[in-house]
mmCIF file of C-alpha atoms in Angstrom:
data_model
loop_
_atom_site.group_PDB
_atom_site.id
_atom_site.type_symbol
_atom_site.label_atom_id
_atom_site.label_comp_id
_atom_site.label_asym_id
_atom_site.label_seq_id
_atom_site.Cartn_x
_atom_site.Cartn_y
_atom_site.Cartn_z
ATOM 1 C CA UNK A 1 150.411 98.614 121.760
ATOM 2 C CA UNK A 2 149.559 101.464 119.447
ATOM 3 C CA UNK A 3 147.464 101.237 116.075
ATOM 4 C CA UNK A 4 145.486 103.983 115.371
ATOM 5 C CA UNK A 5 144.906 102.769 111.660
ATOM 6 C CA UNK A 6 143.479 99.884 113.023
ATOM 7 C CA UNK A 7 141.003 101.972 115.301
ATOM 8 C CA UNK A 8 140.372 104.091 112.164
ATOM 9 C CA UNK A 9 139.101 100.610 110.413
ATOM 10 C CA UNK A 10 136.785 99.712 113.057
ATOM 11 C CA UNK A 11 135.457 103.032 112.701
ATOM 12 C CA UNK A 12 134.881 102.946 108.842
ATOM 13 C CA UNK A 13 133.513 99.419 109.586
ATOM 14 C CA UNK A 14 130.769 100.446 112.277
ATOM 15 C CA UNK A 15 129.952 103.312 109.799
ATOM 16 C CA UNK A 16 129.548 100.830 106.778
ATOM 17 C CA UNK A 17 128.041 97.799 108.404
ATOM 18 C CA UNK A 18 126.171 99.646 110.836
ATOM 19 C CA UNK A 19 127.453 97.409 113.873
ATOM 20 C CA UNK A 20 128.133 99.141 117.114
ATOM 21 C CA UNK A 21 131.983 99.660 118.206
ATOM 22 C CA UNK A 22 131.296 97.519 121.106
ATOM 23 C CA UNK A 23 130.255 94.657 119.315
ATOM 24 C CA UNK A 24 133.292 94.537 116.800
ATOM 25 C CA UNK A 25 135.320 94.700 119.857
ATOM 26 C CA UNK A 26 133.547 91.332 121.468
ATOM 27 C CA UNK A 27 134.168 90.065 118.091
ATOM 28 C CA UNK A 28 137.966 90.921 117.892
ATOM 29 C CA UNK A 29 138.388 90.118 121.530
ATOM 30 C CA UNK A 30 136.367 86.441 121.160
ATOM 31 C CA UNK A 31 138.831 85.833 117.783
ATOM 32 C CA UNK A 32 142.108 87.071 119.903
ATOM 33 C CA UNK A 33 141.760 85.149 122.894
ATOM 34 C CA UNK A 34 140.614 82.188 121.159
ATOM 35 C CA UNK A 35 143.851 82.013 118.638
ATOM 36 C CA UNK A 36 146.222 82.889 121.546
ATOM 37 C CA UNK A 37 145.081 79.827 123.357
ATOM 38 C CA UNK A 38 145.351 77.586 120.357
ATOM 39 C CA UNK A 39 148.608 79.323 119.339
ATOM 40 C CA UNK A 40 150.460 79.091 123.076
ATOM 41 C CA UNK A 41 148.729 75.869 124.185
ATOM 42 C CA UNK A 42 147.904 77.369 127.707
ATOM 43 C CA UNK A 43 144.043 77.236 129.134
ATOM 44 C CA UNK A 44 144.079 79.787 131.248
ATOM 45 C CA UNK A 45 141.018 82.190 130.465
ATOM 46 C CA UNK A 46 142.079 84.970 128.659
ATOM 47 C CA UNK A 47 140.669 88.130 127.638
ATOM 48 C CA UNK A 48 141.910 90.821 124.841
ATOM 49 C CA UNK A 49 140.687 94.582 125.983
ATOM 50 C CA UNK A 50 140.937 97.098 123.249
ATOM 51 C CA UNK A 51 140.374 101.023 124.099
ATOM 52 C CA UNK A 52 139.761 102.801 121.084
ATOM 53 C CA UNK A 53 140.536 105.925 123.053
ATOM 54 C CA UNK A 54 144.121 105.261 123.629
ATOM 55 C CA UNK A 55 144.212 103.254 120.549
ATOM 56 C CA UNK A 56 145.405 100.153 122.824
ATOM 57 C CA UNK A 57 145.439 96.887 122.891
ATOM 58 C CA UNK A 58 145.943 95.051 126.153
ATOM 59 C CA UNK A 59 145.753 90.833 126.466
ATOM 60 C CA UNK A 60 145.584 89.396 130.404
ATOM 61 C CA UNK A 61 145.187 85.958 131.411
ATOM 62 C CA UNK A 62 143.236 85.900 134.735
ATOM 63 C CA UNK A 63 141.681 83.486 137.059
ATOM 64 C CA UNK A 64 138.783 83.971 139.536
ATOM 65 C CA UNK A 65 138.897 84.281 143.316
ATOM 66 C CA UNK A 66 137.173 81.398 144.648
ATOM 67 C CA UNK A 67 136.855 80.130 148.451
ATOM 68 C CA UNK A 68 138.089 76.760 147.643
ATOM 69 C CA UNK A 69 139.548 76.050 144.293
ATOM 70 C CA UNK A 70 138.456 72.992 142.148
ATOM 71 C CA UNK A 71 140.017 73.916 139.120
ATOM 72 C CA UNK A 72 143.676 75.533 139.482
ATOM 73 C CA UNK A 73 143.730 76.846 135.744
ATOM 74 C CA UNK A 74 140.964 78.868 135.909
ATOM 75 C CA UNK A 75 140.689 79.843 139.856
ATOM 76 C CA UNK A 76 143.000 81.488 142.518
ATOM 77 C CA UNK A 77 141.854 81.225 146.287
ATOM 78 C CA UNK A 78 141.473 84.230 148.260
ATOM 79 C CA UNK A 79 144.316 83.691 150.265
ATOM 80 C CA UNK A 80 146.855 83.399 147.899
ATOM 81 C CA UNK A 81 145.363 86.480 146.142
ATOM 82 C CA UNK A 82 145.050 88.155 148.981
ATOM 83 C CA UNK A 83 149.008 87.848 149.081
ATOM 84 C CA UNK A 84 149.076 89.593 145.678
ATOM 85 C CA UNK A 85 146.518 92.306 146.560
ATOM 86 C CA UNK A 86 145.034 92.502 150.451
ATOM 87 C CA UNK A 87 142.210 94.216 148.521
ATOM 88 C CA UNK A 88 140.542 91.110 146.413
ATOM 89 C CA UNK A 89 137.700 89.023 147.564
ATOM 90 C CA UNK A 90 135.819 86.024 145.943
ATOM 91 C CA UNK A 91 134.666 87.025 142.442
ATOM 92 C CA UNK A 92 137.427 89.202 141.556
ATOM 93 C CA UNK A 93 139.588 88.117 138.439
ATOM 94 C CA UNK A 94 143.558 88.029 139.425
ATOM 95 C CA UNK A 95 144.864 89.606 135.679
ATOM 96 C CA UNK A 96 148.222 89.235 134.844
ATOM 97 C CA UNK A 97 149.038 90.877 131.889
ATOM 98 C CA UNK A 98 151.205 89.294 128.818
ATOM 99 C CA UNK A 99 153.480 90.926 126.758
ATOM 100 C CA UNK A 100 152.104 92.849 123.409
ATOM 101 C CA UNK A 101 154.852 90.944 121.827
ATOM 102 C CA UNK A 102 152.976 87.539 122.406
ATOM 103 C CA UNK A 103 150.450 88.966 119.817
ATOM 104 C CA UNK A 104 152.576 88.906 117.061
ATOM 105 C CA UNK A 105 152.645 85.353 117.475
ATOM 106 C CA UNK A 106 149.252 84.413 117.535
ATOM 107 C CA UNK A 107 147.771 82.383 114.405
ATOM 108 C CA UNK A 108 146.538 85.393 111.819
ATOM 109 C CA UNK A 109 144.003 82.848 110.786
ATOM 110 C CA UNK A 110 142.783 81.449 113.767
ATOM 111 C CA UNK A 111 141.675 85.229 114.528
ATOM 112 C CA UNK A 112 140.232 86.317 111.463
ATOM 113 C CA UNK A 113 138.007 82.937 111.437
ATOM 114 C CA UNK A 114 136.518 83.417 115.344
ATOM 115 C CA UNK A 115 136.254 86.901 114.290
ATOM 116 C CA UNK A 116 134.704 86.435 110.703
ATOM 117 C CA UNK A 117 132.265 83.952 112.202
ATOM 118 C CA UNK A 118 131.309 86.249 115.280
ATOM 119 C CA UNK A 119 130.679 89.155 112.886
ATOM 120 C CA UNK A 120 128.550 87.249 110.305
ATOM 121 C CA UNK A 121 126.467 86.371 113.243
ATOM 122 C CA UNK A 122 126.222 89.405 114.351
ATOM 123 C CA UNK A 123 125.246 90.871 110.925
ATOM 124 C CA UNK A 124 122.476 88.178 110.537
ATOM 125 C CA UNK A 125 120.848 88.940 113.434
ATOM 126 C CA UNK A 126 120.295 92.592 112.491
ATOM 127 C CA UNK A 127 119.336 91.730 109.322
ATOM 128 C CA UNK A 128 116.512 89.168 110.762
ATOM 129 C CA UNK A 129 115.538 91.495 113.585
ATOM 130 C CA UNK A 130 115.173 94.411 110.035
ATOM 131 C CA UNK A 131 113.284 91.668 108.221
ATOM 132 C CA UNK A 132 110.964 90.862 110.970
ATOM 133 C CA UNK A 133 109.939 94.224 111.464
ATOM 134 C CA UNK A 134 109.635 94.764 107.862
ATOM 135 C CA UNK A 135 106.016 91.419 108.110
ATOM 136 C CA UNK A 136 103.640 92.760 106.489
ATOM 137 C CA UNK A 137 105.533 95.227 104.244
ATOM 138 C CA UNK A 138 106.629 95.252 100.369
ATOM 139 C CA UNK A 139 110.001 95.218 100.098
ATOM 140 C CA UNK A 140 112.211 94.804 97.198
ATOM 141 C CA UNK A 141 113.865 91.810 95.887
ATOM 142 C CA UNK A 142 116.469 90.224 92.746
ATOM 143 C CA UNK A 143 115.423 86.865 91.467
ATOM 144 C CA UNK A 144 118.432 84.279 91.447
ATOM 145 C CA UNK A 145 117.099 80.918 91.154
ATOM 146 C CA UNK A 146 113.913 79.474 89.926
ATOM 147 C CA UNK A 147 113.602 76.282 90.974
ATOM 148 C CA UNK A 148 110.975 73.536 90.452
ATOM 149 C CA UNK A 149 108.916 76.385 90.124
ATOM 150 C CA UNK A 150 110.082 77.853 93.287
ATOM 151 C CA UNK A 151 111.060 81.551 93.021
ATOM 152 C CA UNK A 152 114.374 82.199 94.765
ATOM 153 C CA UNK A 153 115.429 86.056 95.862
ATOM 154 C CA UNK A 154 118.141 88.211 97.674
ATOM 155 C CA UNK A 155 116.073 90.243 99.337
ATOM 156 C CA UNK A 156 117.762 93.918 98.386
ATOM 157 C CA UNK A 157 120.120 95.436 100.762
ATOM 158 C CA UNK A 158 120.393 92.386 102.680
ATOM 159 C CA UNK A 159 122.114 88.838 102.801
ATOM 160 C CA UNK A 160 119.058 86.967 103.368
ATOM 161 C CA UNK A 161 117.166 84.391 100.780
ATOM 162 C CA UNK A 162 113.689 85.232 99.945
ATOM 163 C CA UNK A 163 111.373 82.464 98.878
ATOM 164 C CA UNK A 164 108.509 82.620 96.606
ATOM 165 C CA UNK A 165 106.358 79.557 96.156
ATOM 166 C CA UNK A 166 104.590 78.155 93.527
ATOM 167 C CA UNK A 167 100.654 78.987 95.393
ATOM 168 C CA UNK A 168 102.394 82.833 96.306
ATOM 169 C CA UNK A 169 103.144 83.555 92.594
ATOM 170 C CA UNK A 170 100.582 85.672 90.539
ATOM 171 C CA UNK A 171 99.335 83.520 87.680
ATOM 172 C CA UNK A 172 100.721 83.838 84.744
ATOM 173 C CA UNK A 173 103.709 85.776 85.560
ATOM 174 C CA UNK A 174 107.638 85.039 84.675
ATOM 175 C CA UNK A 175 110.326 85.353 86.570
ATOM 176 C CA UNK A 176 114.374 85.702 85.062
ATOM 177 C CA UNK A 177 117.158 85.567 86.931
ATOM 178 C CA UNK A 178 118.097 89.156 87.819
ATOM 179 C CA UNK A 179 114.472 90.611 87.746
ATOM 180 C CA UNK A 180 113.776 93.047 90.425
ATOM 181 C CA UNK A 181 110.364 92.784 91.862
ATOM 182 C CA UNK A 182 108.021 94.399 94.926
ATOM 183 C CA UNK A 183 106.883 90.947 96.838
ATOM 184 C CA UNK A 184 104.874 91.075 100.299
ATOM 185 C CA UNK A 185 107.041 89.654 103.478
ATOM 186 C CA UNK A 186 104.636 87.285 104.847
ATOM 187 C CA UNK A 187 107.290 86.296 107.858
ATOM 188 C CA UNK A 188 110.190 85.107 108.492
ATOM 189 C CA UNK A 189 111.834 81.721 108.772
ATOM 190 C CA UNK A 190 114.860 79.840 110.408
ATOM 191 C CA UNK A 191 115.208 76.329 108.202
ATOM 192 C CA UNK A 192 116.383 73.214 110.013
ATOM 193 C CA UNK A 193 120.210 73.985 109.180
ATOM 194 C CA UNK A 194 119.966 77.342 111.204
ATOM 195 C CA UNK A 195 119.661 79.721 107.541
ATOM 196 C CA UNK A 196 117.501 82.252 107.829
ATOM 197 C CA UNK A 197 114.396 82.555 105.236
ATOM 198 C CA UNK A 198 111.889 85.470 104.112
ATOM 199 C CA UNK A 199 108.704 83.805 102.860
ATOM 200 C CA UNK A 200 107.402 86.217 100.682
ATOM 201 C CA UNK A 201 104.396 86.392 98.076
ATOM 202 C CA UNK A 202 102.925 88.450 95.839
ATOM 203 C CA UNK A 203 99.551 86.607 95.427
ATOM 204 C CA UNK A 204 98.190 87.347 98.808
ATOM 205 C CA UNK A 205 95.645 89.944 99.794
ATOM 206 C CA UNK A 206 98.283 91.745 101.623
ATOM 207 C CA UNK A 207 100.068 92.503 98.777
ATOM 208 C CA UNK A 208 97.111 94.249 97.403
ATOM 209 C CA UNK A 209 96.201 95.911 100.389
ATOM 210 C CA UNK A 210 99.722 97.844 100.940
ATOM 211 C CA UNK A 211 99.881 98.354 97.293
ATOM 212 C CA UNK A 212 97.008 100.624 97.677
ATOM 213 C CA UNK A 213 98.452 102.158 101.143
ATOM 214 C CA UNK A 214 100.997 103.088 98.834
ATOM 215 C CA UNK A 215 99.236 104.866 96.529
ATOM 216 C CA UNK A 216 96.026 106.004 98.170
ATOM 217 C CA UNK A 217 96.691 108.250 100.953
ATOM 218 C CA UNK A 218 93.684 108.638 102.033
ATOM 219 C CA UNK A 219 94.003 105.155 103.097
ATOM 220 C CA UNK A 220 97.347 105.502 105.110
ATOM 221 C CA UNK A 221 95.706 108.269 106.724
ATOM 222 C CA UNK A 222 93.059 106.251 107.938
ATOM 223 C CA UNK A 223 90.332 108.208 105.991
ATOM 224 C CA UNK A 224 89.499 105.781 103.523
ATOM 225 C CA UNK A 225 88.961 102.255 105.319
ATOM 226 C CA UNK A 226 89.288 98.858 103.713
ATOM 227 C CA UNK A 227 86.464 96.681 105.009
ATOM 228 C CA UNK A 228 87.649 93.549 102.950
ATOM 229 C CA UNK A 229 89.773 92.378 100.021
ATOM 230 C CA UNK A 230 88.912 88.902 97.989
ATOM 231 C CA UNK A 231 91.204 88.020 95.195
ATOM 232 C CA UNK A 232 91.911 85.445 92.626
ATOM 233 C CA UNK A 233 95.734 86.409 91.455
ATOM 234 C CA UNK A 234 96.152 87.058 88.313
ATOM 235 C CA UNK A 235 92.475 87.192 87.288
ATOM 236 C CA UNK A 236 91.020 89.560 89.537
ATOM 237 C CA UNK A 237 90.432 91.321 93.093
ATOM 238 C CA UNK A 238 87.466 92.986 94.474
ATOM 239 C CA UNK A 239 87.802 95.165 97.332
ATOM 240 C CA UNK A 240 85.341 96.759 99.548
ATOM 241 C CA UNK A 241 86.428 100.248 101.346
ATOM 242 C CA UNK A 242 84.358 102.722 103.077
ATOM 243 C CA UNK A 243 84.524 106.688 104.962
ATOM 244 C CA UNK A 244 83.208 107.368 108.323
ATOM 245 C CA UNK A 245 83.478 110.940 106.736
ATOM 246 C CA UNK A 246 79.991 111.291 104.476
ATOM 247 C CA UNK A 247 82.095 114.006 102.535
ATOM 248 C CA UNK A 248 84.862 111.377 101.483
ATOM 249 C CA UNK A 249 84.318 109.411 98.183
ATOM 250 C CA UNK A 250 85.922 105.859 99.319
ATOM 251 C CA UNK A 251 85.520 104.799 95.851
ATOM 252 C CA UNK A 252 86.808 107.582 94.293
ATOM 253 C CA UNK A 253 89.800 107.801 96.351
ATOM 254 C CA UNK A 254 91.139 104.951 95.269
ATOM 255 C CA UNK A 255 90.155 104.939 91.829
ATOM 256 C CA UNK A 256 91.852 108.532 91.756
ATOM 257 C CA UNK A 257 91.963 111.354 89.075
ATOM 258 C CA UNK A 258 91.544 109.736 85.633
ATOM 259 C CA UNK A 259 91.997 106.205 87.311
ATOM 260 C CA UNK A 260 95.516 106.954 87.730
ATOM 261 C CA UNK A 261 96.023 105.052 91.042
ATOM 262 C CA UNK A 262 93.818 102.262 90.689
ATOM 263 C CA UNK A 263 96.143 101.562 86.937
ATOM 264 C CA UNK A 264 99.428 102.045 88.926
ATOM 265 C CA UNK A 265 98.255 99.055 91.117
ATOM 266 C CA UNK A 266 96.464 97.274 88.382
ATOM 267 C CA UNK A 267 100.110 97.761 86.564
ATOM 268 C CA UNK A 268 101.768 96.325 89.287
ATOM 269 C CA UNK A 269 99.652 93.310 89.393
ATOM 270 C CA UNK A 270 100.167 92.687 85.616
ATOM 271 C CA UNK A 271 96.775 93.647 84.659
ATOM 272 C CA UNK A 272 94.737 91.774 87.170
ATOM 273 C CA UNK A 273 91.181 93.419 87.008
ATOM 274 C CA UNK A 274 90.572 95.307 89.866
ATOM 275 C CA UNK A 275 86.981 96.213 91.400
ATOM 276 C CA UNK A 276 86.675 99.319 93.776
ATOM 277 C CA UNK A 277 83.145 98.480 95.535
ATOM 278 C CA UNK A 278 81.524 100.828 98.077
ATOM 279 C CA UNK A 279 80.587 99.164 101.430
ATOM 280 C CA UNK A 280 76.996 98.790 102.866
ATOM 281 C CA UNK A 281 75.727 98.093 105.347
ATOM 282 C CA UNK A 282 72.299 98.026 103.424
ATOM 283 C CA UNK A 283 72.853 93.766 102.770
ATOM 284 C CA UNK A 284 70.906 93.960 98.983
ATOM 285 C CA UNK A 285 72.496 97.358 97.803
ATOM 286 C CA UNK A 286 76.291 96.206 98.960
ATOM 287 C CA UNK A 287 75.531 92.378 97.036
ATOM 288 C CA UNK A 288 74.300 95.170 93.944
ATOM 289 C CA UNK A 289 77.597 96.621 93.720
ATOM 290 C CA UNK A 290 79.873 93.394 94.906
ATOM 291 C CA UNK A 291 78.474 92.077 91.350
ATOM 292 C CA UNK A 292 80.459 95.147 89.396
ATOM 293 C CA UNK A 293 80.704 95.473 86.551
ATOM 294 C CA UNK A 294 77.732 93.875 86.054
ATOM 295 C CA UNK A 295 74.400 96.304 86.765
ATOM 296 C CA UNK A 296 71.670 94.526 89.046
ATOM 297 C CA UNK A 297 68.283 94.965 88.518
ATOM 298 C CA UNK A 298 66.919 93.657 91.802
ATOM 299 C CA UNK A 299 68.233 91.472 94.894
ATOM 300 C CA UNK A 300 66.309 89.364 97.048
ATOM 301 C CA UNK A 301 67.422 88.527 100.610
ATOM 302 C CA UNK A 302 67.167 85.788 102.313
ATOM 303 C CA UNK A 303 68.265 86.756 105.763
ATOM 304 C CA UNK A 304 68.169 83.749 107.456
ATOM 305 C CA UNK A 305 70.090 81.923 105.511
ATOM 306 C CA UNK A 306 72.140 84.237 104.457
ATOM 307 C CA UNK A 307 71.684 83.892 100.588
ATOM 308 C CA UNK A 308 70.547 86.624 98.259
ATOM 309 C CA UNK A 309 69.082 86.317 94.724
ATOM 310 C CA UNK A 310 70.654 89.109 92.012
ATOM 311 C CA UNK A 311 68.665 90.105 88.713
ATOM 312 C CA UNK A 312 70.239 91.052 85.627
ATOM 313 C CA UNK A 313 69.353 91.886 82.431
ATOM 314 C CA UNK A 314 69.782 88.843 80.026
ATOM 315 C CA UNK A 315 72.297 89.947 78.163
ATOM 316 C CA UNK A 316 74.376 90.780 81.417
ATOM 317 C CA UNK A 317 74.229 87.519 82.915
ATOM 318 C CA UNK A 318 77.718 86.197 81.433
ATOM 319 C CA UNK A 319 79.567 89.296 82.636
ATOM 320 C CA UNK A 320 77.331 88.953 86.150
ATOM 321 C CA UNK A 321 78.468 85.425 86.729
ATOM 322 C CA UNK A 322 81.700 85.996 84.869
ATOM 323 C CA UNK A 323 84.384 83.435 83.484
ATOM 324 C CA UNK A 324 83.891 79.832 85.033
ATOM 325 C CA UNK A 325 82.076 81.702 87.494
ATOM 326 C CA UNK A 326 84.605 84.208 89.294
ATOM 327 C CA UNK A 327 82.678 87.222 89.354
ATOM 328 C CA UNK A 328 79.888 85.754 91.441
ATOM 329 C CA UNK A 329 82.309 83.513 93.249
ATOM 330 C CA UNK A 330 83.988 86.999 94.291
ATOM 331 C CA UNK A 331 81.249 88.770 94.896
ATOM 332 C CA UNK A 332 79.965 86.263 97.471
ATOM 333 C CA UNK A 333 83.361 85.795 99.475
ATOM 334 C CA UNK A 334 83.194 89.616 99.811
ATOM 335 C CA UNK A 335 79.884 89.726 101.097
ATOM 336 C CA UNK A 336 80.029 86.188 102.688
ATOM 337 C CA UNK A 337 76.699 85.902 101.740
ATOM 338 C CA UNK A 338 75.608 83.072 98.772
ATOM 339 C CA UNK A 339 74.486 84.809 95.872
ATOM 340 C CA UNK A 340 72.130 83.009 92.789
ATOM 341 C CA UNK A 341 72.016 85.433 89.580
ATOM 342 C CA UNK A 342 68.696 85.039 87.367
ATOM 343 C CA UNK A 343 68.013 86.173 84.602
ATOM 344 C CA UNK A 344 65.024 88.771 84.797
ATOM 345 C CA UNK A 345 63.060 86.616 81.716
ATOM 346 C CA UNK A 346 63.659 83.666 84.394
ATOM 347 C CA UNK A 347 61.521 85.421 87.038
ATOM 348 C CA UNK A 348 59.227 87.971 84.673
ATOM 349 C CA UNK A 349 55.672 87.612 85.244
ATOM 350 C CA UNK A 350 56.106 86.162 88.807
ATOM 351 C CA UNK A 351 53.840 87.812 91.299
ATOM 352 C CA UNK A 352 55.274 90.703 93.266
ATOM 353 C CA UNK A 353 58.185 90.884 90.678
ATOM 354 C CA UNK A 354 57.023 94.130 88.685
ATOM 355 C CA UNK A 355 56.694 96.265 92.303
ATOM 356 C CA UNK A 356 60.378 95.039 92.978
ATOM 357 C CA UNK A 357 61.440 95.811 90.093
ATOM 358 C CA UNK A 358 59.902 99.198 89.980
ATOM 359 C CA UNK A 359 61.482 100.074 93.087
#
């Protein structure tokens, strides 16, 4: 049975979808056999073989050579295939083949449903194994539902539904129906009906830390090293990087020339404040700078209890402790270390102050 056209399709097809030959050809031969059963009635296994060289299309019922049969639809025993061909022994499949002309019979519908189904599978499966691979990664994707303030996507380029909840949304954001935003994969699900799920977010630290792999490359190059990111979404983030090379400005490098890579983030993030701090390993100088913007005066350590006292100028001790308390919040989850800030008129005149301060 000749059909080159049809050959020619599955070509186009494996071009287009990206679906190996081989596995359109399971699909078509699954469908075929399956409606030829349903169509003629008969059990007997059957099997369709294509070969896209010859542009052919064979079908064969067959049963297997067994030593003693227990099912006489399905089996054959070796003597009585023996009779047919003194060659077979048990485990070889006894093919006869049926006329071409039996496939213009078959059910149309049948086949195209087996072989829609198979191929849908088979398409979701490379699009999860893409999506898996793709953790930890910003990928693209086109709001179509929100949803008791769920966020519902199509991830781009795929058929798979990206979620967005309420705690993985930056605050103060809005999402419309046919936005298309950057989100961070955070992994991927398989819901109790068997549908396939990307959790996705763009108010976790991961989100911020590709962002700047993106646009640092200093960074994907493994120059530039991020020691630790803290972040309140939509408010702000404060990340601490450092260089084992003493010639590299880790700061710098992400701030770039004339800020312009620390704004394409901070653009990104809908004007979330962003502070670049340097890492050290030098406990009071790295608490100094975790404070930014705010300048310290002095820090006092505590060591063993890991807790650190930071002196400002009076009139800095708002933008020190920041709104409701986030800078200082931030500043301590970066250095994991609990941080007081005074006020130097709170601690002037106390002995041993003025040397500390002079220092």
């Amino acid at each position: 049975m000749l059909n080159k056209d049809f050959f020619a399709a599955l070509e186009a097809l494996e071009n287009e979808k990206k679906i190996e030959k081989a596995q359109y050809i399971e699909s078509l031969e699954a469908g075929l056999a399956a409606a030829y059963k349903k169509e003629t009635g008969e059990n007997r296994p059957v099997m369709v073989v294509l070969n896209p060289q010859r542009s052919e299309i064979k079908i064969y019922a067959y049963k297997t050579v067994v030593e003693e049969v227990v099912d006489s639809e399905k089996e054959i025993s070796l003597e009585d295939a023996k009779a047919i061909k003194s060659s077979y022994k048990v485990g070889d499949l006894v093919k006869e083949e049926l006329s071409p002309k039996t496939l213009s019979r078959i059910s149309a519908q049948n086949a195209k449903q087996v072989i829609t189904q198979r191929n849908n599978e088979i398409v979701k499966e490379l699009i999860k194994d893409e999506m898996n691979n793709k953790e930890g990664e910003i990928v693209k994707g086109i709001v179509r539902r929100v949803e008791n303030d769920t966020v519902y996507l199509e991830m781009a380029g795929t058929q798979l539904e990206g979620v967005m909840l309420p705690s993985e949304q930056i605050k103060g954001e809005k999402y419309n129906v046919n936005d298309v935003i950057n989100v961070y994969v955070k992994n991927v699900r398989t819901t109790f009906k068997g549908n396939t799920q990307v959790m996705v977010s763009r108010a976790s630290i991961g989100f911020v830390k590709k962002l700047f792999e993106m646009e640092v490359p200093e960074i994907k190059a493994n120059l530039v090293n991020i020691k630790k990111i803290v972040r309140e979404p939509g408010y702000r983030t404060k990340m601490a990087v450092y260089a084992e090379d003493s010639s590299i400005d880790a700061v710098g490098s992400c701030i770039g020339q004339k800020g312009m890579r620390i704004n394409s983030v901070v653009q990104e993030l809908n004007g979330e404040k962003i502070d670049i701090i340097g890492y050290s390993s030098d406990m009071g100088e790295y608490i100094s700078r975790a404070l930014s913007p705010a300048k310290v005066i002095a820090v006092m350590l505590k060591p063993e209890e890991k807790s650190a006292k930071a002196i400002v100028e009076d009139d800095k001790l708002s933008l020190a402790i920041g709104k409701a308390g986030q800078n200082v919040r931030l500043a301590a989850k970066l250095t994991e270390w609990k941080i007081d800030v005074k006020p130097y008129s709170s601690i002037a005149g106390q002995e041993g102050m003025e040397d500390i301060i002079q220092e």
